[in-house]
Coordinates of C-alpha atoms and ligand atoms in Angstrom, one line a residue:
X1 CA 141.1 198.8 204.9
X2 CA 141.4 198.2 201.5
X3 CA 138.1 197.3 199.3
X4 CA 138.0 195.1 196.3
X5 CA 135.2 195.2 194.0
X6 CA 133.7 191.6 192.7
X7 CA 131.5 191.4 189.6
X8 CA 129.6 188.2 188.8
X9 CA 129.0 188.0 185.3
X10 CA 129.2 184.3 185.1
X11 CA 125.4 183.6 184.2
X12 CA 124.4 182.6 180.5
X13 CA 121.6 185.0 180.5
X14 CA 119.0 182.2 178.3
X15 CA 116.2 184.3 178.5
X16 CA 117.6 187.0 176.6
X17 CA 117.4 184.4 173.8
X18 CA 120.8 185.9 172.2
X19 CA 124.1 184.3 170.6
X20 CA 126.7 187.1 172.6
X21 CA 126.6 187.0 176.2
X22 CA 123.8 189.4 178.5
X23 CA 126.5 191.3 180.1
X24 CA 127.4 192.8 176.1
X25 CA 124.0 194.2 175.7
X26 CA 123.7 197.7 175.7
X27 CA 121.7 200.3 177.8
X28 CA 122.5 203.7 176.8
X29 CA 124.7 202.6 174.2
X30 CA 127.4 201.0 176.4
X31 CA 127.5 197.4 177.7
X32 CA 125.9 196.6 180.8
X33 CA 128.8 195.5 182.2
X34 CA 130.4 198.5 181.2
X35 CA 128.3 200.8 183.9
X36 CA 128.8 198.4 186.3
X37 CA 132.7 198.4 185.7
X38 CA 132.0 202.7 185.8
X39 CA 130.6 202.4 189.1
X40 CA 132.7 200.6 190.6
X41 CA 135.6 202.2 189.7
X42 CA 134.0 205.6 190.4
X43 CA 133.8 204.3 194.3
X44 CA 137.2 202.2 194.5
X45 CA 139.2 203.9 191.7
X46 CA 142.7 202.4 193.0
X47 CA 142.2 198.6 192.5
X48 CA 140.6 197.1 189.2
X49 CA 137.4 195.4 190.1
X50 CA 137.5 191.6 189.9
X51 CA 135.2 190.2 187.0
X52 CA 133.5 186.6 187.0
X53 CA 132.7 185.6 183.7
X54 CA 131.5 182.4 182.2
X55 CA 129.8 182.3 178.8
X56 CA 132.0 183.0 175.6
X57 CA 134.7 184.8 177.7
X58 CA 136.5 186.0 174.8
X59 CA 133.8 188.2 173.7
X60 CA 133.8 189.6 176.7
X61 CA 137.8 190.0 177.1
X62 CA 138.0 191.8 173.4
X63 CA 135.5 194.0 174.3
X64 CA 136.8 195.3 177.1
X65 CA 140.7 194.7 175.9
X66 CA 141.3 198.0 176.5
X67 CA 140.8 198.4 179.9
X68 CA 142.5 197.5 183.5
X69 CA 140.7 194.8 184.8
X70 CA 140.7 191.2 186.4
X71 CA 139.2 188.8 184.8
X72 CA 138.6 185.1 186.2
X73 CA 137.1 182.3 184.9
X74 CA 134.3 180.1 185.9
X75 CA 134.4 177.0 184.0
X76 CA 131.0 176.0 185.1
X77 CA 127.9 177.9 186.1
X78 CA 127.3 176.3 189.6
X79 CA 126.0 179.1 191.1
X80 CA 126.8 182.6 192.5
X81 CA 128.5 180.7 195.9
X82 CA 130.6 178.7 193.5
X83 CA 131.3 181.9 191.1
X84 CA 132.7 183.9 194.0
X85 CA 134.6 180.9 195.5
X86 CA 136.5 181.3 191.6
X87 CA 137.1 184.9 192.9
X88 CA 138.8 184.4 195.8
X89 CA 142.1 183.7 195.2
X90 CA 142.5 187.6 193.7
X91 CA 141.9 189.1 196.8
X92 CA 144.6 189.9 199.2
X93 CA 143.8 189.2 203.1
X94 CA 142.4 191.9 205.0
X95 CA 140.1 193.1 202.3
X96 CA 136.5 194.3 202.7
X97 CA 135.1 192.7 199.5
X98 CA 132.3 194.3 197.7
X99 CA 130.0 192.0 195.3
X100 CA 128.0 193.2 192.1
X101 CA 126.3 191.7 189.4
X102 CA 126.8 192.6 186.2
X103 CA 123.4 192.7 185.0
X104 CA 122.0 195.3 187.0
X105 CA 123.3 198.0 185.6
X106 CA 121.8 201.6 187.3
X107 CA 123.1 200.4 190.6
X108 CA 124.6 204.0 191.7
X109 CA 127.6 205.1 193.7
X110 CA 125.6 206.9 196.2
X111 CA 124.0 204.3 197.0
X112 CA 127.0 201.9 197.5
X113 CA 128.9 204.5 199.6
X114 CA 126.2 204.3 201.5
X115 CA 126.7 200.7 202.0
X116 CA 130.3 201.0 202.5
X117 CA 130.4 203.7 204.9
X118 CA 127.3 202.3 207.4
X119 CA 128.6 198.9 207.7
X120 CA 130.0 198.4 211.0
X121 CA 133.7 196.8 210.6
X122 CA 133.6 192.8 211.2
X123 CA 130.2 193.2 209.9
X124 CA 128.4 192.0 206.8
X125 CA 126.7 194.8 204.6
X126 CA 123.9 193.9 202.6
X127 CA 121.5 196.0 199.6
X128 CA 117.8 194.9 200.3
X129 CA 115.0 196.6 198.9
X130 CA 110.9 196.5 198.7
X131 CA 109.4 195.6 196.1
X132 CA 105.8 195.2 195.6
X133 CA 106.0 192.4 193.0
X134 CA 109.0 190.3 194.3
X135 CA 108.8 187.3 192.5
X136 CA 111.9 186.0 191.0
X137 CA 114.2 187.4 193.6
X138 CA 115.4 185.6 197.0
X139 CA 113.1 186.8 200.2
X140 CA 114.4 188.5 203.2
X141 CA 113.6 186.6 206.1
X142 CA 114.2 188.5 209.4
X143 CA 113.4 187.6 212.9
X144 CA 110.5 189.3 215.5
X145 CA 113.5 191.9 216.5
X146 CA 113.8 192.4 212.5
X147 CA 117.4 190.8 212.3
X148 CA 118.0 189.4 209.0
X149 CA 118.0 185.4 209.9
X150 CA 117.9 184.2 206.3
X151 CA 117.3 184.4 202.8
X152 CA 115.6 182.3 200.5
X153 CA 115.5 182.5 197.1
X154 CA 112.0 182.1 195.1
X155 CA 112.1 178.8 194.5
X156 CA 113.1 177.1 197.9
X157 CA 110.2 179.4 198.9
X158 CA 107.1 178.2 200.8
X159 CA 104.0 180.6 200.0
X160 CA 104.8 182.0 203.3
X161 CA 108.2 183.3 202.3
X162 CA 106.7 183.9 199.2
X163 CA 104.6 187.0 200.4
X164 CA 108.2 188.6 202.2
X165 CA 108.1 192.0 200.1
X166 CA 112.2 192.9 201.2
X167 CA 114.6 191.1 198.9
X168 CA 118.0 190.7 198.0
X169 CA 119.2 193.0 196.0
X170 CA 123.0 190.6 195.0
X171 CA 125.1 193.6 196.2
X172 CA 127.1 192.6 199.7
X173 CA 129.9 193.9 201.7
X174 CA 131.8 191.3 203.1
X175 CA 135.2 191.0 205.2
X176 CA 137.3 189.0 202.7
X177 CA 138.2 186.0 205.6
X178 CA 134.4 185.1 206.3
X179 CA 134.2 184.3 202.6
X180 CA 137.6 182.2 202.4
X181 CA 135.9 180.3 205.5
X182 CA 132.3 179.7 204.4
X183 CA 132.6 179.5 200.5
X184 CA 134.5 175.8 200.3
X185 CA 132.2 174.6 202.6
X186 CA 128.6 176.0 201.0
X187 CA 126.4 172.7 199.9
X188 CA 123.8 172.6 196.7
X189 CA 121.3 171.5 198.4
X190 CA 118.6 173.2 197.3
X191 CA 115.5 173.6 194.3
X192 CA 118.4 174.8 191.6
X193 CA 121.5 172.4 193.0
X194 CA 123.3 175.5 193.2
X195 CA 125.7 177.1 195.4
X196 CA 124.1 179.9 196.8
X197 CA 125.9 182.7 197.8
X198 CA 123.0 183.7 200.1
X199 CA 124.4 180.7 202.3
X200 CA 126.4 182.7 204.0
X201 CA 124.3 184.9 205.3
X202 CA 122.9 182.0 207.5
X203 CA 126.4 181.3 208.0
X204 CA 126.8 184.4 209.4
X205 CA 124.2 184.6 211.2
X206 CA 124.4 180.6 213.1
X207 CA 128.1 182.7 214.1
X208 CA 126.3 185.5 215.9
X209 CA 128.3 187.8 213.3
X210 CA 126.3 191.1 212.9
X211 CA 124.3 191.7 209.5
X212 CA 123.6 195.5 208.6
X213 CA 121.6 196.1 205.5
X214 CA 120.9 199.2 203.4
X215 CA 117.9 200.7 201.2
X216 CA 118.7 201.9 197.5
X217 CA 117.5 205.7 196.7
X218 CA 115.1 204.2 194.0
X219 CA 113.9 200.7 193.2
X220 CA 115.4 201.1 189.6
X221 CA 119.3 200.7 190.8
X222 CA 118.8 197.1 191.9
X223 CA 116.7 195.8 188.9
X224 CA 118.3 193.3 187.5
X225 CA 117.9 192.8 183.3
X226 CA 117.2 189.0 182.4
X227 CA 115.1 189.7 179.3
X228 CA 114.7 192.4 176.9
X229 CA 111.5 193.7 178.2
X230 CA 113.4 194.4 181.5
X231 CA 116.1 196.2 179.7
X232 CA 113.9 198.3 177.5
X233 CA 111.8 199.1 180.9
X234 CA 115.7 200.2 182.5
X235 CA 116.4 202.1 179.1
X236 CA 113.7 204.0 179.6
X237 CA 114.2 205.1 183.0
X238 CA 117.5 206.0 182.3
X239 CA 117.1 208.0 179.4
X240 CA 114.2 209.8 181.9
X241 CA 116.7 210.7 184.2
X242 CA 119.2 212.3 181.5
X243 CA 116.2 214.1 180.0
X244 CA 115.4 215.6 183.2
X245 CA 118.8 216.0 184.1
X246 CA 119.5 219.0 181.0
X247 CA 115.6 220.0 181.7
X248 CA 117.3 220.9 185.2
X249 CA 120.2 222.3 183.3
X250 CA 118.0 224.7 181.0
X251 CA 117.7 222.7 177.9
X252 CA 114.6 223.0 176.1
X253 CA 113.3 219.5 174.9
X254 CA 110.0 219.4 173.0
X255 CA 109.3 215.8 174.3
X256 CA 111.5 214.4 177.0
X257 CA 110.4 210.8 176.0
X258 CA 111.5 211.4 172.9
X259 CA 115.5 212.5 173.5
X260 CA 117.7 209.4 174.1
X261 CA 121.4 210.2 175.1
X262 CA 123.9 207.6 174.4
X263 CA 127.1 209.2 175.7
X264 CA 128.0 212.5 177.6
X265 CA 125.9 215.9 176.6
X266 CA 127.4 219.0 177.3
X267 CA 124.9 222.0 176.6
X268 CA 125.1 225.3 176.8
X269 CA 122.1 227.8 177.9
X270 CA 119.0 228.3 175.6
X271 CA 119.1 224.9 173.8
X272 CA 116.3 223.4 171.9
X273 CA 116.2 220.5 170.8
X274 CA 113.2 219.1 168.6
X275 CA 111.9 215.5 169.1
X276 CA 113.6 212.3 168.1
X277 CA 116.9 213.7 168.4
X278 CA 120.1 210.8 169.6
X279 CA 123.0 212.3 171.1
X280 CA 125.8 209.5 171.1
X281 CA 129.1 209.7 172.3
X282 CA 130.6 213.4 173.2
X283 CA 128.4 215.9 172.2
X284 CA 129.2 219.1 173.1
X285 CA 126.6 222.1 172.5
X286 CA 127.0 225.9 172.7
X287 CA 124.7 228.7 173.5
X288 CA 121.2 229.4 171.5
X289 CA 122.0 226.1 169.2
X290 CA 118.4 224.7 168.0
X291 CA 118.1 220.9 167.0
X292 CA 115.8 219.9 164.8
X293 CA 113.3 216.6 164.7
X294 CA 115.0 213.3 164.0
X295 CA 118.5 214.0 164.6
X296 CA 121.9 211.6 164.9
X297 CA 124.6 213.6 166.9
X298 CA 127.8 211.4 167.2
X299 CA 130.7 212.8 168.9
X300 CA 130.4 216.6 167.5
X301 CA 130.9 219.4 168.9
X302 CA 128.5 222.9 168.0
X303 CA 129.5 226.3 168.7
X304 CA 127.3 229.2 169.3
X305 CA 123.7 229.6 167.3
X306 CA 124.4 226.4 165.4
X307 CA 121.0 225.4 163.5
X308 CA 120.6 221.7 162.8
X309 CA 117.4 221.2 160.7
X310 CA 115.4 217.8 160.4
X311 CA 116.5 214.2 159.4
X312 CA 120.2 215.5 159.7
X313 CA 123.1 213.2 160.8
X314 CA 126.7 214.8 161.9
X315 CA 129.4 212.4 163.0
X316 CA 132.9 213.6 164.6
X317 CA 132.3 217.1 163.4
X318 CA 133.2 220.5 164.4
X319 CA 130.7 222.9 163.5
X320 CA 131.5 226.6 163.9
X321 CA 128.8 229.6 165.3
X322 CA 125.6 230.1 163.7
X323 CA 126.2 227.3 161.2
X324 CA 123.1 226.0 159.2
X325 CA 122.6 222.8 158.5
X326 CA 120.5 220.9 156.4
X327 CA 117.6 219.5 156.2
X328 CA 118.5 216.2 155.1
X329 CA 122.6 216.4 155.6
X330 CA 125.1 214.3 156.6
X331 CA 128.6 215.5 157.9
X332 CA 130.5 212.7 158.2
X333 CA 133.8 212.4 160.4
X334 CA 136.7 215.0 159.9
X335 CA 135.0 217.8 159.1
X336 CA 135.7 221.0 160.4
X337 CA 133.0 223.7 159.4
X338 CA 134.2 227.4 160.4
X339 CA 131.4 230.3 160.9
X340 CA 128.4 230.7 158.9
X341 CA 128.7 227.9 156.8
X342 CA 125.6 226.3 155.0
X343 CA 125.0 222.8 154.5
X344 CA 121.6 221.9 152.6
X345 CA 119.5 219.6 151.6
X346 CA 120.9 215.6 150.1
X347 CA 124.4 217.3 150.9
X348 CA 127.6 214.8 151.9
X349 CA 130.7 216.3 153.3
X350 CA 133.1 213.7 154.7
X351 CA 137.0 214.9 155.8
X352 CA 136.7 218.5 154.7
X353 CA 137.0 222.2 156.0
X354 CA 135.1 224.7 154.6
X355 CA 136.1 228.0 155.8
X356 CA 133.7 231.1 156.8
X357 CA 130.7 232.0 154.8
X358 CA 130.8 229.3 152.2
X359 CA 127.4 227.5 151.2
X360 CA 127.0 224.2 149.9
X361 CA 122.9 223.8 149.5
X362 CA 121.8 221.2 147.8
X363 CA 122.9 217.5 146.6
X364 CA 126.0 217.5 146.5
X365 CA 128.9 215.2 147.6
X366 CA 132.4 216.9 148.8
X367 CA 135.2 214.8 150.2
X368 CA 138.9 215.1 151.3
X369 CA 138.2 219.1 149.9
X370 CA 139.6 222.3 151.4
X371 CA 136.7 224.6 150.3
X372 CA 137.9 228.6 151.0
X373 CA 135.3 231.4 152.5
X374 CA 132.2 232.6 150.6
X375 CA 132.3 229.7 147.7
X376 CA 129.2 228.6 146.3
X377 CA 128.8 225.6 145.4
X378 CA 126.0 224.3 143.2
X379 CA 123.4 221.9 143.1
X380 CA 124.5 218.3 142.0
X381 CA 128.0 219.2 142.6
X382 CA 130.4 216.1 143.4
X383 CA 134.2 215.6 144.3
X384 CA 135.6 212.7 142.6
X385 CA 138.5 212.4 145.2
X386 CA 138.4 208.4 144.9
X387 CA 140.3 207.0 141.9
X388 CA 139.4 203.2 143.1
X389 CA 142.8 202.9 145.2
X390 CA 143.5 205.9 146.2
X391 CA 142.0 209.1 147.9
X392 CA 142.9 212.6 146.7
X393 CA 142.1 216.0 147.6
X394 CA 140.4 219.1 146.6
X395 CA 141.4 222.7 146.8
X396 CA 138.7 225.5 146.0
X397 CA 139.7 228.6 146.8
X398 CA 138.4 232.0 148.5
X399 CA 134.8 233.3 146.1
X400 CA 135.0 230.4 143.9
X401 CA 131.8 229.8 142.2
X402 CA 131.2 226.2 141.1
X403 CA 128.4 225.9 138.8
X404 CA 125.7 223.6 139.5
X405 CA 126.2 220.0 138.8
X406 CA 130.2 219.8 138.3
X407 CA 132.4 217.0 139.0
X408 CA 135.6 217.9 140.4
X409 CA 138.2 215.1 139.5
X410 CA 140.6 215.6 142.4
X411 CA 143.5 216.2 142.7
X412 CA 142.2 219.2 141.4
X413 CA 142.9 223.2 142.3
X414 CA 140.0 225.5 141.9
X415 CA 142.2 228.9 142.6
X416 CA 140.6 232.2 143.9
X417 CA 137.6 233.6 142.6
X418 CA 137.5 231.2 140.1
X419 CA 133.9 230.7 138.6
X420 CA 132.9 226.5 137.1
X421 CA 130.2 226.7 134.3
X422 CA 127.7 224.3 135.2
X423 CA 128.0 220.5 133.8
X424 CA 131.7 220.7 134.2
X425 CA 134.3 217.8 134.3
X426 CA 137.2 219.8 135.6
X427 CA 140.5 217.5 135.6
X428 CA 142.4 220.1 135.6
X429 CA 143.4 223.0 138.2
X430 CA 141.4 225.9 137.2
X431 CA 142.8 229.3 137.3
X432 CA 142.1 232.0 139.8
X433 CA 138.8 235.3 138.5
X434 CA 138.6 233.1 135.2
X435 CA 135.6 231.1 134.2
X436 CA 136.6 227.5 133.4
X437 CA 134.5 225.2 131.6
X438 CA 134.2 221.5 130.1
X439 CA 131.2 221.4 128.3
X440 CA 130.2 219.6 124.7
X441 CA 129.0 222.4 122.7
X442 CA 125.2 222.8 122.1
X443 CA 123.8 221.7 118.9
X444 CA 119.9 221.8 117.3
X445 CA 119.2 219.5 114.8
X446 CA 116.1 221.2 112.3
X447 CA 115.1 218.5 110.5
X448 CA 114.7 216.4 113.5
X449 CA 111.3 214.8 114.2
X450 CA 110.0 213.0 117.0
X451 CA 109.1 209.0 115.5
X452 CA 105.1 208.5 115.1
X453 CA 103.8 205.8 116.4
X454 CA 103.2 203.0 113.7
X455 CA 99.1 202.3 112.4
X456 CA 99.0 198.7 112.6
X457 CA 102.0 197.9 114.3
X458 CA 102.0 195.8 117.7
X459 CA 103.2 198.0 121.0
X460 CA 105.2 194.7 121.7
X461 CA 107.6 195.2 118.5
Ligands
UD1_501 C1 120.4 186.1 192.8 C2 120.3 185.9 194.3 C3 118.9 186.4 194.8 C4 118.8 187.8 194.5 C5 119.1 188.1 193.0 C6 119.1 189.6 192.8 C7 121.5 183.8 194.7 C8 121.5 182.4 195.0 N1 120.4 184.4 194.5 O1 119.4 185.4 192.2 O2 118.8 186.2 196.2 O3 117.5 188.2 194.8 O4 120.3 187.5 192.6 O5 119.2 189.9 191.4 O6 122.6 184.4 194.7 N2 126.4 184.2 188.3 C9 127.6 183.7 188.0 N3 127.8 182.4 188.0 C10 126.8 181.5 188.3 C11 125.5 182.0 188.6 C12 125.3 183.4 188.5 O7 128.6 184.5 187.7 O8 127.1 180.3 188.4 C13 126.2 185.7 188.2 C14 125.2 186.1 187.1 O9 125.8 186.3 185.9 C15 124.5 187.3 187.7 C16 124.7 187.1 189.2 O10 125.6 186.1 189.4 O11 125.3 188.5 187.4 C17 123.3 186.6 189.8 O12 123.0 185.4 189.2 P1 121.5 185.0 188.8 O13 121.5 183.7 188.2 O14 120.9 186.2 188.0 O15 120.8 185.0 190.2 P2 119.3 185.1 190.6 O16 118.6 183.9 190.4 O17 118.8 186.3 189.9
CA502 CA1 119.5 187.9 188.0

């Protein structure tokens, strides 16, 4: 039978105290919605899951815009009853149905397989859990052959159902028809005036309609994030996991509490990688690379024996074996660094390839450049690719030598083996084994002296 995923996203999230909707914050860099949409699809990846949503939809829509799903409104926050009653109409008969919130993000596929493939047909799956502080969440109330009877949310609790450790977890499996026949007919009345979707488990059960409930691996997959404190506490145990997880893999990290991965890591053997380092988006690592202390990685990719040294950020990169880079640098996206290549201190390099064995050490800016193998460039250096409208490109060929603080007006040609004399304004291309200059000429003045400060005069004149 054919399974369709539901998530309820409806809720406005008020404790979270923010102007976009809960589901938008991020965990590990990505929505929470978005793992949950991940998930599901990892389990039922033929059918788009069907989304609830509620508060400022369109947020939600754009952000996602790009991606095959269902999205249905609920006009009203009545309740979770009433949010999946919205739902019903995109389900096709004869459909196991299989709800999830959208705030709890770490729920895991395992877990829900588990779910799926244990409940018997015509049955109704449910995700309970223990928990030794369950307050907030609705109790588990099971009868003295320890059949689940009921369940009753915290505040319709008496302090008897109050001390019930085994909760609701919001993830169900449900034959598609039992829904379409209990949801019109749930009633609010109750402590919220809500429609509770837990209604239908005493439905189900006042039907003699068997109830079959599963444990999660760890408590962490059914947490649910209403405030920030819960989502910095499921932050942290996530990024514990993918720390662990490269540990496991052979990664060296100085302090796993201090690695956060925001994206995929690929890494290669004998890694290190230095505290407060973020990987986000791809990162792909080779053999024997070591990472320095307080390091941005976004979407780059490091071949073999790359060294990235402190404070360094590289976004959409390529960075070739046994690079060097910084301390201090920032490779910005497009650029393409081939073997060897050093990058030093207060050094920019945005949209550039700079071929084998060049070095580019210390503050300097280069952009929109193709610099050749074994250049130097010199301190202070800067491309002036930008004319205020326009972006344009410089060429510095093979065992050029730029002089220390030089600007290069692009478009400019530095041909091979050229040498810059330091202070240059080169505006035009410069000829290949000649040395090129642009410098005022030096003068000395001899009768020169430095002014004397004045006997009676006031420091304020
Ligand atoms: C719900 C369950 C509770 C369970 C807990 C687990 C009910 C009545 N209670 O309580 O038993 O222990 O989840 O986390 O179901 N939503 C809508 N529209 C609404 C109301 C809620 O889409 O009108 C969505 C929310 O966005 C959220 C989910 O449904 O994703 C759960 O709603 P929430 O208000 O968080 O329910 P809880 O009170 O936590
Ligand atoms: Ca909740």
């Amino acid at each position: 039978m054919s399974v369709q995923v539901v998530i309820l996203a409806g809720g406005q999230g008020k404790r979270m105290h923010s102007s976009i909707p809960k589901v938008l914050h991020h965990l590990a860099g990505k929505p929470l919605l978005e793992h949950v949409i991940d998930t599901a699809l990892a389990i039922v990846p033929e059918t788009p899951p069907v989304i609830v949503y509620g508060h400022q939809g369109k947020l939600l829509l754009e952000r996602f815009s790009q991606r095959n799903l269902r999205w249905v409104e609920q006009k009203e926050q009545l309740g979770t009853g009433h949010a999946m009653l919205q739902a019903l109409p995109e389900i096709s008969d004869n459909t196991q149905v299989l709800v999830l919130s959208g705030d709890v993000p770490l729920i895991t596929p395992n877990t829900l397989k588990k779910l799926l493939d244990t409940t018997p047909a015509d049955a109704i799956g449910m995700l309970t859990a223990q928990l030794a502080n369950p307050f907030g969440y609705g109790r588990i109330i099971r009868d003295n052959q320890q059949r689940i009877v009921a369940i009753v949310e915290e505040k319709d609790a008496t302090a008897e159902v109050r001390v019930v450790t085994e909760i609701n977890t919001g993830v169900y499996y449900f034959p598609v028809n039992y829904l379409r026949r209990w949801l019109p007919v749930l009633d609010n009345r109750n402590a919220q005036s809500e429609y509770y979707l837990t209604e239908v488990i005493s439905k189900a059960v006042s039907e003699h309609i068997p109830l079959h409930s599963v444990q999660p691996a760890v408590i962490e997959e059914i947490l649910g994030v209403n405030d920030r404190q819960q989502l910095a506490h499921l932050e942290r145990y996530y990024q514990r996991q993918m720390a662990e997880k490269l540990m496991r893999q052979g990664v060296t990290l100085y302090d796993p509490q201090r690695f956060d991965l925001r994206g995929e890591a690929h890494i290669g053997r004998d890694v290190s990688i230095d505290v407060n380092v973020i990987f986000e988006g791809r990162v792909v690592i080779g053999d024997e690379c070591e990472i320095g202390p307080n390091v941005l990685l976004r979407n780059v990719e490091l071949a073999k024996g790359v060294r990235i040294n402190a404070n360094s950020v590289v976004e959409d990169a390529k960075i070739g074996p046994r690079c060097i880079i910084g301390p201090f640098a920032r490779i910005r996206p497009g650029t393409v660094l081939a073997e060897q290549v050093h990058i030093g201190n207060f050094v920019e390099i945005k949209k550039s390839v700079v071929a084998h064995g060049s070095k580019v050490n210390h503050l300097t800016y280069i952009g929109d450049s193709e610099i050749g193998r074994d250049v130097n460039v010199g301190a202070g250096t800067i491309t002036c690719n930008y004319d205020g409208v326009n972006k344009h490109k410089t060429i510095i060929g093979d065992n050029a030598f730029i002089g220390s603080c030089t600007q290069l007006v692009a478009p400019v040609t530095i041909g091979e083996g050229a040498t810059i004399g330091a202070g240059s304004t080169i505006t035009r291309d410069a000829p290949p084994h000649k040395l090129t200059l642009s410098r005022a000429p030096q003068v000395t003045l001899d009768d020169w002296q430095r002014p004397q400060k004045r006997k009676n005069g006031s420091q304020s004149e």
